[in-house]
Amino acid sequence: MRVEPGVRALVTGASKGIGRATAEALAARGARVGLVARGEDELAALAADLHGDPVVMPADVSSRESIEAAVERFAEEAGGIELLVANAGLAHYGPFFDQPIENAEEMVRVNVLGTIYTVSAALGHMRDRARGHIVVVSSGAGLRAFPWGAVYGATKAADRGFAEALRHELSGTGVSVTTVYPGEVESDLHSHQRDRLPDWRRDENTIPSERVADAIVAAVEEDRREVFVPPAVRALGLNGLAPRLTDRLVAAMRGPTAAPRRD
Ligand SMILES: NC(=O)c1ccc[n+]([C@@H]2O[C@H](COP(=O)([O-])OP(=O)(O)OC[C@H]3O[C@@H](n4cnc5c(N)ncnc54)[C@H](OP(=O)(O)O)[C@@H]3O)[C@@H](O)[C@H]2O)c1
């Protein structure tokens, strides 16, 4: 699908980081964008800077009613929906044993159920017209989960599995699916716990959100099954075949806290 004027694109988690950069990239190419996040003020400020009459839709993706209402409103105001970027997500890092169970629940609700609710709400509009593209933002952690990110990694692996199967299921319907695997990206994902990040997570390795956004737009236009940003993230996929080798690889790159066991 060409991203061009006439395309109606809904982005969740649009107020910050990857979602914001993606909304900007889509609007710059002439798409009409729908902006979803909980924080209305940030969305309104973003909308004021975007071309193409963006639609601001404060909503919580972890509430089925809330995201369904937002998707319906966008489809009505824009007259349809061709592109969905299911990106909203959050992370709480820390040893699982010490982690408040509420943090785990929140990640599952937002990252897993939120993605499923969002796709479910938008898919009917795309299938009705036999045209659409769904982008699910997983993570390198969905390919190989890291210590202190057990639940986060589990949610991102769930996103991966959901999107993989959906791409096959939707074969022949005119609706396609791309899974995105970002590595470490500059954003607000860890703003609430900058002083308590795992040793293997290093800010010097981060890439700008705009790089992920450009990769998403290119992947939609090329109908790519998956996109790894930066490309080295693809190596984490080795974990499925050779977990010990992958442990050695991540320990060499990020130090022993990335793989304390090698057996
Ligand atoms: N940054 C990384 O290194 C990295 C790496 C791999 C994958 N990812 C994935 O990329 C996606 C975007 O993350 P980011 O790094 O751009 O983080 P971010 O800068 O913190 O942005 C997260 C966005 O999601 C929104 N959001 C959070 N909870 C929400 C909810 N319940 N309902 C609606 N919107 C919600 C936030 O706005 P409100 O708080 O106002 O709702 C914000 O707009 C996430 O799925 C994350 O797992 C990030």
mmCIF file of C-alpha atoms and ligand atoms in Angstrom:
data_model
loop_
_atom_site.group_PDB
_atom_site.id
_atom_site.type_symbol
_atom_site.label_atom_id
_atom_site.label_comp_id
_atom_site.label_asym_id
_atom_site.label_seq_id
_atom_site.Cartn_x
_atom_site.Cartn_y
_atom_site.Cartn_z
ATOM 1 C CA MET A 1 0.000 0.000 0.000
ATOM 2 C CA ARG A 2 1.353 3.416 -0.953
ATOM 3 C CA VAL A 3 1.257 5.862 1.960
ATOM 4 C CA GLU A 4 -0.192 8.889 0.204
ATOM 5 C CA PRO A 5 -3.081 11.365 0.401
ATOM 6 C CA GLY A 6 -6.354 9.484 0.801
ATOM 7 C CA VAL A 7 -4.913 6.859 3.156
ATOM 8 C CA ARG A 8 -6.531 6.890 6.588
ATOM 9 C CA ALA A 9 -4.136 5.716 9.264
ATOM 10 C CA LEU A 10 -4.746 5.105 12.949
ATOM 11 C CA VAL A 11 -1.737 5.085 15.284
ATOM 12 C CA THR A 12 -1.936 4.013 18.924
ATOM 13 C CA GLY A 13 0.614 5.357 21.368
ATOM 14 C CA ALA A 14 0.832 8.362 19.072
ATOM 15 C CA SER A 15 1.765 10.965 21.679
ATOM 16 C CA LYS A 16 5.380 9.896 22.246
ATOM 17 C CA GLY A 17 8.359 7.974 20.914
ATOM 18 C CA ILE A 18 7.845 5.539 18.052
ATOM 19 C CA GLY A 19 4.112 6.213 17.673
ATOM 20 C CA ARG A 20 4.592 9.956 17.515
ATOM 21 C CA ALA A 21 7.384 9.683 14.941
ATOM 22 C CA THR A 22 5.245 7.284 12.900
ATOM 23 C CA ALA A 23 2.226 9.609 12.989
ATOM 24 C CA GLU A 24 4.495 12.454 11.831
ATOM 25 C CA ALA A 25 5.947 10.350 9.015
ATOM 26 C CA LEU A 26 2.485 9.246 7.824
ATOM 27 C CA ALA A 27 1.056 12.763 7.960
ATOM 28 C CA ALA A 28 4.103 14.122 6.086
ATOM 29 C CA ARG A 29 3.238 11.724 3.247
ATOM 30 C CA GLY A 30 -0.312 13.029 3.119
ATOM 31 C CA ALA A 31 -2.154 10.365 5.141
ATOM 32 C CA ARG A 32 -4.994 11.439 7.390
ATOM 33 C CA VAL A 33 -3.963 10.245 10.825
ATOM 34 C CA GLY A 34 -5.953 9.259 13.882
ATOM 35 C CA LEU A 35 -3.987 9.760 17.068
ATOM 36 C CA VAL A 36 -4.648 7.500 20.062
ATOM 37 C CA ALA A 37 -3.084 7.723 23.534
ATOM 38 C CA ARG A 38 -4.397 8.438 27.002
ATOM 39 C CA GLY A 39 -2.902 11.931 27.297
ATOM 40 C CA GLU A 40 -5.200 14.326 25.428
ATOM 41 C CA ASP A 41 -3.032 17.439 25.799
ATOM 42 C CA GLU A 42 -0.014 15.810 24.179
ATOM 43 C CA LEU A 43 -2.138 14.519 21.319
ATOM 44 C CA ALA A 44 -3.704 17.947 20.773
ATOM 45 C CA ALA A 45 -0.271 19.602 20.712
ATOM 46 C CA LEU A 46 0.961 17.043 18.185
ATOM 47 C CA ALA A 47 -2.146 17.429 16.024
ATOM 48 C CA ALA A 48 -1.572 21.180 15.828
ATOM 49 C CA ASP A 49 1.793 20.478 14.142
ATOM 50 C CA LEU A 50 0.569 17.876 11.645
ATOM 51 C CA HIS A 51 -0.772 18.287 8.108
ATOM 52 C CA GLY A 52 -3.963 16.709 6.861
ATOM 53 C CA ASP A 53 -6.608 17.299 9.515
ATOM 54 C CA PRO A 54 -5.556 14.736 12.136
ATOM 55 C CA VAL A 55 -8.176 13.307 14.484
ATOM 56 C CA VAL A 56 -7.348 13.360 18.203
ATOM 57 C CA MET A 57 -8.807 10.402 20.073
ATOM 58 C CA PRO A 58 -7.854 10.069 23.717
ATOM 59 C CA ALA A 59 -8.386 6.416 24.596
ATOM 60 C CA ASP A 60 -6.996 3.611 26.707
ATOM 61 C CA VAL A 61 -6.163 0.569 24.584
ATOM 62 C CA SER A 62 -6.449 -1.704 27.616
ATOM 63 C CA SER A 63 -10.169 -0.873 27.820
ATOM 64 C CA ARG A 64 -12.066 -2.625 25.015
ATOM 65 C CA GLU A 65 -14.896 -0.076 25.128
ATOM 66 C CA SER A 66 -12.492 2.845 25.008
ATOM 67 C CA ILE A 67 -10.451 1.695 22.008
ATOM 68 C CA GLU A 68 -13.497 0.395 20.136
ATOM 69 C CA ALA A 69 -15.158 3.792 20.486
ATOM 70 C CA ALA A 70 -11.995 5.543 19.262
ATOM 71 C CA VAL A 71 -11.664 3.302 16.200
ATOM 72 C CA GLU A 72 -15.342 3.760 15.327
ATOM 73 C CA ARG A 73 -15.054 7.510 15.678
ATOM 74 C CA PHE A 74 -12.032 7.667 13.425
ATOM 75 C CA ALA A 75 -13.618 5.430 10.779
ATOM 76 C CA GLU A 76 -16.709 7.650 10.823
ATOM 77 C CA GLU A 77 -14.895 10.986 10.741
ATOM 78 C CA ALA A 78 -12.331 9.916 8.169
ATOM 79 C CA GLY A 79 -14.737 7.740 6.159
ATOM 80 C CA GLY A 80 -12.769 4.524 6.634
ATOM 81 C CA ILE A 81 -9.472 3.096 7.782
ATOM 82 C CA GLU A 82 -6.765 1.488 5.654
ATOM 83 C CA LEU A 83 -3.745 1.476 7.919
ATOM 84 C CA LEU A 84 -3.423 0.598 11.598
ATOM 85 C CA VAL A 85 -0.240 0.900 13.644
ATOM 86 C CA ALA A 86 -0.846 -0.979 16.909
ATOM 87 C CA ASN A 87 2.058 0.475 18.804
ATOM 88 C CA ALA A 88 0.885 1.556 22.290
ATOM 89 C CA GLY A 89 2.853 -0.209 24.973
ATOM 90 C CA LEU A 90 4.758 0.129 28.204
ATOM 91 C CA ALA A 91 7.585 -1.547 30.071
ATOM 92 C CA HIS A 92 8.442 -2.126 33.706
ATOM 93 C CA TYR A 93 11.872 -3.649 34.176
ATOM 94 C CA GLY A 94 13.053 -5.377 37.325
ATOM 95 C CA PRO A 95 13.601 -8.810 38.834
ATOM 96 C CA PHE A 96 10.329 -10.703 38.502
ATOM 97 C CA PHE A 97 10.410 -11.770 42.133
ATOM 98 C CA ASP A 98 10.471 -8.122 43.284
ATOM 99 C CA GLN A 99 8.069 -6.817 40.690
ATOM 100 C CA PRO A 100 4.662 -5.656 41.918
ATOM 101 C CA ILE A 101 2.148 -7.967 40.289
ATOM 102 C CA GLU A 102 0.158 -4.862 39.278
ATOM 103 C CA ASN A 103 3.035 -3.914 36.959
ATOM 104 C CA ALA A 104 2.857 -7.320 35.326
ATOM 105 C CA GLU A 105 -0.906 -7.032 34.960
ATOM 106 C CA GLU A 106 -0.629 -3.580 33.399
ATOM 107 C CA MET A 107 1.881 -4.790 30.799
ATOM 108 C CA VAL A 108 -0.330 -7.717 29.849
ATOM 109 C CA ARG A 109 -3.421 -5.513 29.638
ATOM 110 C CA VAL A 110 -1.816 -2.791 27.534
ATOM 111 C CA ASN A 111 0.747 -4.694 25.442
ATOM 112 C CA VAL A 112 -1.247 -7.858 24.776
ATOM 113 C CA LEU A 113 -4.955 -7.191 25.270
ATOM 114 C CA GLY A 114 -4.550 -3.604 24.067
ATOM 115 C CA THR A 115 -3.044 -4.809 20.788
ATOM 116 C CA ILE A 116 -5.710 -7.479 20.336
ATOM 117 C CA TYR A 117 -8.573 -5.049 21.106
ATOM 118 C CA THR A 118 -7.155 -2.465 18.703
ATOM 119 C CA VAL A 119 -6.694 -4.892 15.822
ATOM 120 C CA SER A 120 -10.090 -6.467 16.462
ATOM 121 C CA ALA A 121 -11.807 -3.081 16.319
ATOM 122 C CA ALA A 122 -10.097 -1.983 13.084
ATOM 123 C CA LEU A 123 -10.082 -5.252 11.156
ATOM 124 C CA GLY A 124 -13.789 -5.243 10.235
ATOM 125 C CA HIS A 125 -13.424 -1.888 8.482
ATOM 126 C CA MET A 126 -10.514 -3.220 6.433
ATOM 127 C CA ARG A 127 -12.133 -6.557 5.567
ATOM 128 C CA ASP A 128 -15.351 -4.839 4.448
ATOM 129 C CA ARG A 129 -13.367 -3.019 1.770
ATOM 130 C CA ALA A 130 -10.854 -5.826 1.157
ATOM 131 C CA ARG A 131 -8.077 -3.321 1.727
ATOM 132 C CA GLY A 132 -5.845 -2.662 4.671
ATOM 133 C CA HIS A 133 -2.526 -3.028 6.411
ATOM 134 C CA ILE A 134 -1.944 -3.753 10.092
ATOM 135 C CA VAL A 135 1.375 -3.043 11.779
ATOM 136 C CA VAL A 136 2.008 -4.668 15.171
ATOM 137 C CA VAL A 137 4.938 -3.288 17.155
ATOM 138 C CA SER A 138 6.584 -6.162 19.017
ATOM 139 C CA SER A 139 10.226 -5.931 20.154
ATOM 140 C CA GLY A 140 13.574 -7.668 19.939
ATOM 141 C CA ALA A 141 12.560 -8.856 23.408
ATOM 142 C CA GLY A 142 9.767 -10.800 21.723
ATOM 143 C CA LEU A 143 12.428 -12.871 19.957
ATOM 144 C CA ARG A 144 14.731 -13.337 22.943
ATOM 145 C CA ALA A 145 13.562 -12.099 26.335
ATOM 146 C CA PHE A 146 16.068 -10.570 28.731
ATOM 147 C CA PRO A 147 16.543 -10.835 32.513
ATOM 148 C CA TRP A 148 14.551 -8.164 34.383
ATOM 149 C CA GLY A 149 12.150 -8.158 31.470
ATOM 150 C CA ALA A 150 10.418 -11.517 31.914
ATOM 151 C CA VAL A 151 6.871 -10.211 31.718
ATOM 152 C CA TYR A 152 7.675 -7.479 29.197
ATOM 153 C CA GLY A 153 9.350 -10.080 26.960
ATOM 154 C CA ALA A 154 6.378 -12.379 27.352
ATOM 155 C CA THR A 155 3.988 -9.641 26.212
ATOM 156 C CA LYS A 156 6.097 -8.853 23.178
ATOM 157 C CA ALA A 157 6.357 -12.555 22.263
ATOM 158 C CA ALA A 158 2.553 -12.644 22.471
ATOM 159 C CA ASP A 159 2.361 -9.722 20.045
ATOM 160 C CA ARG A 160 4.732 -11.552 17.706
ATOM 161 C CA GLY A 161 2.686 -14.762 17.736
ATOM 162 C CA PHE A 162 -0.576 -12.908 17.265
ATOM 163 C CA ALA A 163 0.696 -10.928 14.279
ATOM 164 C CA GLU A 164 2.445 -13.906 12.653
ATOM 165 C CA ALA A 165 -0.674 -16.055 12.623
ATOM 166 C CA LEU A 166 -2.904 -13.165 11.590
ATOM 167 C CA ARG A 167 -0.800 -12.466 8.506
ATOM 168 C CA HIS A 168 -1.425 -16.022 7.328
ATOM 169 C CA GLU A 169 -5.101 -16.018 8.330
ATOM 170 C CA LEU A 170 -5.759 -12.875 6.345
ATOM 171 C CA SER A 171 -4.173 -14.257 3.192
ATOM 172 C CA GLY A 172 -6.376 -13.416 0.209
ATOM 173 C CA THR A 173 -8.539 -10.906 2.077
ATOM 174 C CA GLY A 174 -6.720 -7.789 0.880
ATOM 175 C CA VAL A 175 -5.517 -7.096 4.430
ATOM 176 C CA SER A 176 -1.868 -7.609 5.297
ATOM 177 C CA VAL A 177 0.178 -7.609 8.505
ATOM 178 C CA THR A 178 3.719 -6.505 9.370
ATOM 179 C CA THR A 179 5.466 -7.220 12.673
ATOM 180 C CA VAL A 180 8.031 -4.684 13.868
ATOM 181 C CA TYR A 181 10.981 -5.654 16.055
ATOM 182 C CA PRO A 182 12.699 -2.534 17.379
ATOM 183 C CA GLY A 183 15.913 -2.817 19.344
ATOM 184 C CA GLU A 184 16.680 -0.052 21.821
ATOM 185 C CA VAL A 185 15.026 3.196 20.835
ATOM 186 C CA GLU A 186 15.116 6.719 22.272
ATOM 187 C CA SER A 187 11.660 7.315 23.703
ATOM 188 C CA ASP A 188 9.794 7.752 26.976
ATOM 189 C CA LEU A 189 9.397 4.005 27.508
ATOM 190 C CA HIS A 190 11.815 4.012 30.443
ATOM 191 C CA SER A 191 11.344 7.579 31.677
ATOM 192 C CA HIS A 192 9.691 6.355 34.869
ATOM 193 C CA GLN A 193 12.666 4.182 35.826
ATOM 194 C CA ARG A 194 15.840 5.612 34.280
ATOM 195 C CA ASP A 195 17.691 5.071 37.551
ATOM 196 C CA ARG A 196 16.703 1.403 37.715
ATOM 197 C CA LEU A 197 17.402 -0.156 34.346
ATOM 198 C CA PRO A 198 19.189 -3.491 33.883
ATOM 199 C CA ASP A 199 22.945 -3.308 33.234
ATOM 200 C CA TRP A 200 22.568 -4.740 29.746
ATOM 201 C CA ARG A 201 20.318 -1.823 28.725
ATOM 202 C CA ARG A 202 22.654 0.978 27.619
ATOM 203 C CA ASP A 203 21.542 4.341 26.375
ATOM 204 C CA GLU A 204 24.542 4.641 24.027
ATOM 205 C CA ASN A 205 22.963 1.877 21.913
ATOM 206 C CA THR A 206 19.671 3.642 21.288
ATOM 207 C CA ILE A 207 18.452 4.741 17.871
ATOM 208 C CA PRO A 208 16.028 7.629 17.216
ATOM 209 C CA SER A 209 12.297 6.862 17.033
ATOM 210 C CA GLU A 210 12.270 8.443 13.562
ATOM 211 C CA ARG A 211 14.378 5.561 12.269
ATOM 212 C CA VAL A 212 11.736 3.074 13.388
ATOM 213 C CA ALA A 213 9.001 5.254 11.884
ATOM 214 C CA ASP A 214 10.742 5.357 8.485
ATOM 215 C CA ALA A 215 11.195 1.572 8.606
ATOM 216 C CA ILE A 216 7.481 1.151 9.355
ATOM 217 C CA VAL A 217 6.423 3.298 6.402
ATOM 218 C CA ALA A 218 8.809 1.428 4.070
ATOM 219 C CA ALA A 219 7.564 -1.940 5.359
ATOM 220 C CA VAL A 220 3.944 -0.973 4.695
ATOM 221 C CA GLU A 221 4.764 0.183 1.182
ATOM 222 C CA GLU A 222 6.728 -3.020 0.457
ATOM 223 C CA ASP A 223 4.218 -5.259 2.305
ATOM 224 C CA ARG A 224 6.999 -6.754 4.417
ATOM 225 C CA ARG A 225 6.285 -9.596 6.793
ATOM 226 C CA GLU A 226 8.633 -8.218 9.430
ATOM 227 C CA VAL A 227 11.024 -5.381 10.045
ATOM 228 C CA PHE A 228 14.042 -5.359 12.373
ATOM 229 C CA VAL A 229 15.350 -1.931 13.427
ATOM 230 C CA PRO A 230 18.318 -1.793 13.668
ATOM 231 C CA PRO A 231 18.906 -4.796 11.364
ATOM 232 C CA ALA A 232 21.112 -6.543 13.995
ATOM 233 C CA VAL A 233 17.933 -7.271 16.017
ATOM 234 C CA ARG A 234 17.245 -10.038 13.511
ATOM 235 C CA ALA A 235 20.065 -12.038 15.159
ATOM 236 C CA LEU A 236 17.909 -12.456 18.286
ATOM 237 C CA GLY A 237 15.699 -14.724 16.164
ATOM 238 C CA LEU A 238 18.532 -17.274 16.395
ATOM 239 C CA ASN A 239 17.272 -17.934 19.910
ATOM 240 C CA GLY A 240 14.592 -20.279 18.592
ATOM 241 C CA LEU A 241 17.200 -22.552 17.008
ATOM 242 C CA ALA A 242 20.359 -22.005 19.029
ATOM 243 C CA PRO A 243 19.645 -20.552 22.478
ATOM 244 C CA ARG A 244 23.158 -21.112 23.885
ATOM 245 C CA LEU A 245 24.764 -19.454 20.913
ATOM 246 C CA THR A 246 22.347 -16.552 21.318
ATOM 247 C CA ASP A 247 23.266 -16.307 25.003
ATOM 248 C CA ARG A 248 26.940 -16.040 24.042
ATOM 249 C CA LEU A 249 26.130 -13.431 21.451
ATOM 250 C CA VAL A 250 24.087 -11.186 23.754
ATOM 251 C CA ALA A 251 26.605 -11.594 26.609
ATOM 252 C CA ALA A 252 29.414 -10.540 24.255
ATOM 253 C CA MET A 253 27.416 -7.499 23.169
ATOM 254 C CA ARG A 254 25.795 -6.478 26.460
ATOM 255 C CA GLY A 255 27.755 -8.138 29.237
ATOM 256 C CA PRO A 256 27.007 -11.011 31.595
ATOM 257 C CA THR A 257 23.701 -9.625 32.943
ATOM 258 C CA ALA A 258 22.159 -10.319 29.539
ATOM 259 C CA ALA A 259 22.754 -14.091 29.947
ATOM 260 C CA PRO A 260 23.891 -15.103 33.449
ATOM 261 C CA ARG A 261 23.408 -18.844 32.701
ATOM 262 C CA ARG A 262 24.975 -20.684 29.791
ATOM 263 C CA ASP A 263 23.739 -24.245 30.333
HETATM 264 N N1 LIG B 1 11.749 2.197 23.167
HETATM 265 C C1 LIG B 1 12.242 1.000 22.936
HETATM 266 O O1 LIG B 1 13.446 0.761 23.173
HETATM 267 C C2 LIG B 1 11.381 -0.083 22.365
HETATM 268 C C3 LIG B 1 12.004 -1.255 21.904
HETATM 269 C C4 LIG B 1 11.218 -2.274 21.391
HETATM 270 C C5 LIG B 1 9.845 -2.129 21.301
HETATM 271 N N2 LIG B 1 9.254 -0.983 21.759
HETATM 272 C C6 LIG B 1 7.791 -0.902 21.683
HETATM 273 O O2 LIG B 1 7.435 0.268 20.977
HETATM 274 C C7 LIG B 1 6.139 0.693 21.377
HETATM 275 C C8 LIG B 1 6.158 2.194 21.655
HETATM 276 O O3 LIG B 1 7.036 2.432 22.721
HETATM 277 P P1 LIG B 1 7.907 3.759 22.853
HETATM 278 O O4 LIG B 1 9.298 3.307 23.084
HETATM 279 O O5 LIG B 1 7.613 4.713 21.762
HETATM 280 O O6 LIG B 1 7.353 4.266 24.263
HETATM 281 P P2 LIG B 1 6.823 5.704 24.776
HETATM 282 O O7 LIG B 1 7.694 6.801 24.269
HETATM 283 O O8 LIG B 1 6.656 5.537 26.237
HETATM 284 O O9 LIG B 1 5.393 5.831 24.071
HETATM 285 C C9 LIG B 1 4.339 4.974 24.457
HETATM 286 C C10 LIG B 1 3.040 5.506 23.895
HETATM 287 O O10 LIG B 1 1.990 4.594 24.241
HETATM 288 C C11 LIG B 1 0.937 5.321 24.884
HETATM 289 N N3 LIG B 1 0.247 4.438 25.805
HETATM 290 C C12 LIG B 1 0.734 3.796 26.897
HETATM 291 N N4 LIG B 1 -0.219 3.104 27.513
HETATM 292 C C13 LIG B 1 -1.363 3.314 26.803
HETATM 293 C C14 LIG B 1 -2.715 2.894 26.956
HETATM 294 N N5 LIG B 1 -3.100 2.108 27.979
HETATM 295 N N6 LIG B 1 -3.615 3.299 26.026
HETATM 296 C C15 LIG B 1 -3.256 4.101 25.009
HETATM 297 N N7 LIG B 1 -1.995 4.525 24.816
HETATM 298 C C16 LIG B 1 -1.066 4.153 25.713
HETATM 299 C C17 LIG B 1 1.645 6.509 25.543
HETATM 300 O O11 LIG B 1 0.792 7.627 25.786
HETATM 301 P P3 LIG B 1 -0.062 7.793 27.143
HETATM 302 O O12 LIG B 1 0.843 7.419 28.272
HETATM 303 O O13 LIG B 1 -0.493 9.214 27.158
HETATM 304 O O14 LIG B 1 -1.218 6.859 27.015
HETATM 305 C C18 LIG B 1 2.653 6.850 24.466
HETATM 306 O O15 LIG B 1 2.038 7.623 23.461
HETATM 307 C C19 LIG B 1 5.773 -0.155 22.607
HETATM 308 O O16 LIG B 1 4.880 -1.171 22.205
HETATM 309 C C20 LIG B 1 7.109 -0.762 23.030
HETATM 310 O O17 LIG B 1 6.959 -2.008 23.657
HETATM 311 C C21 LIG B 1 9.984 0.048 22.278
#
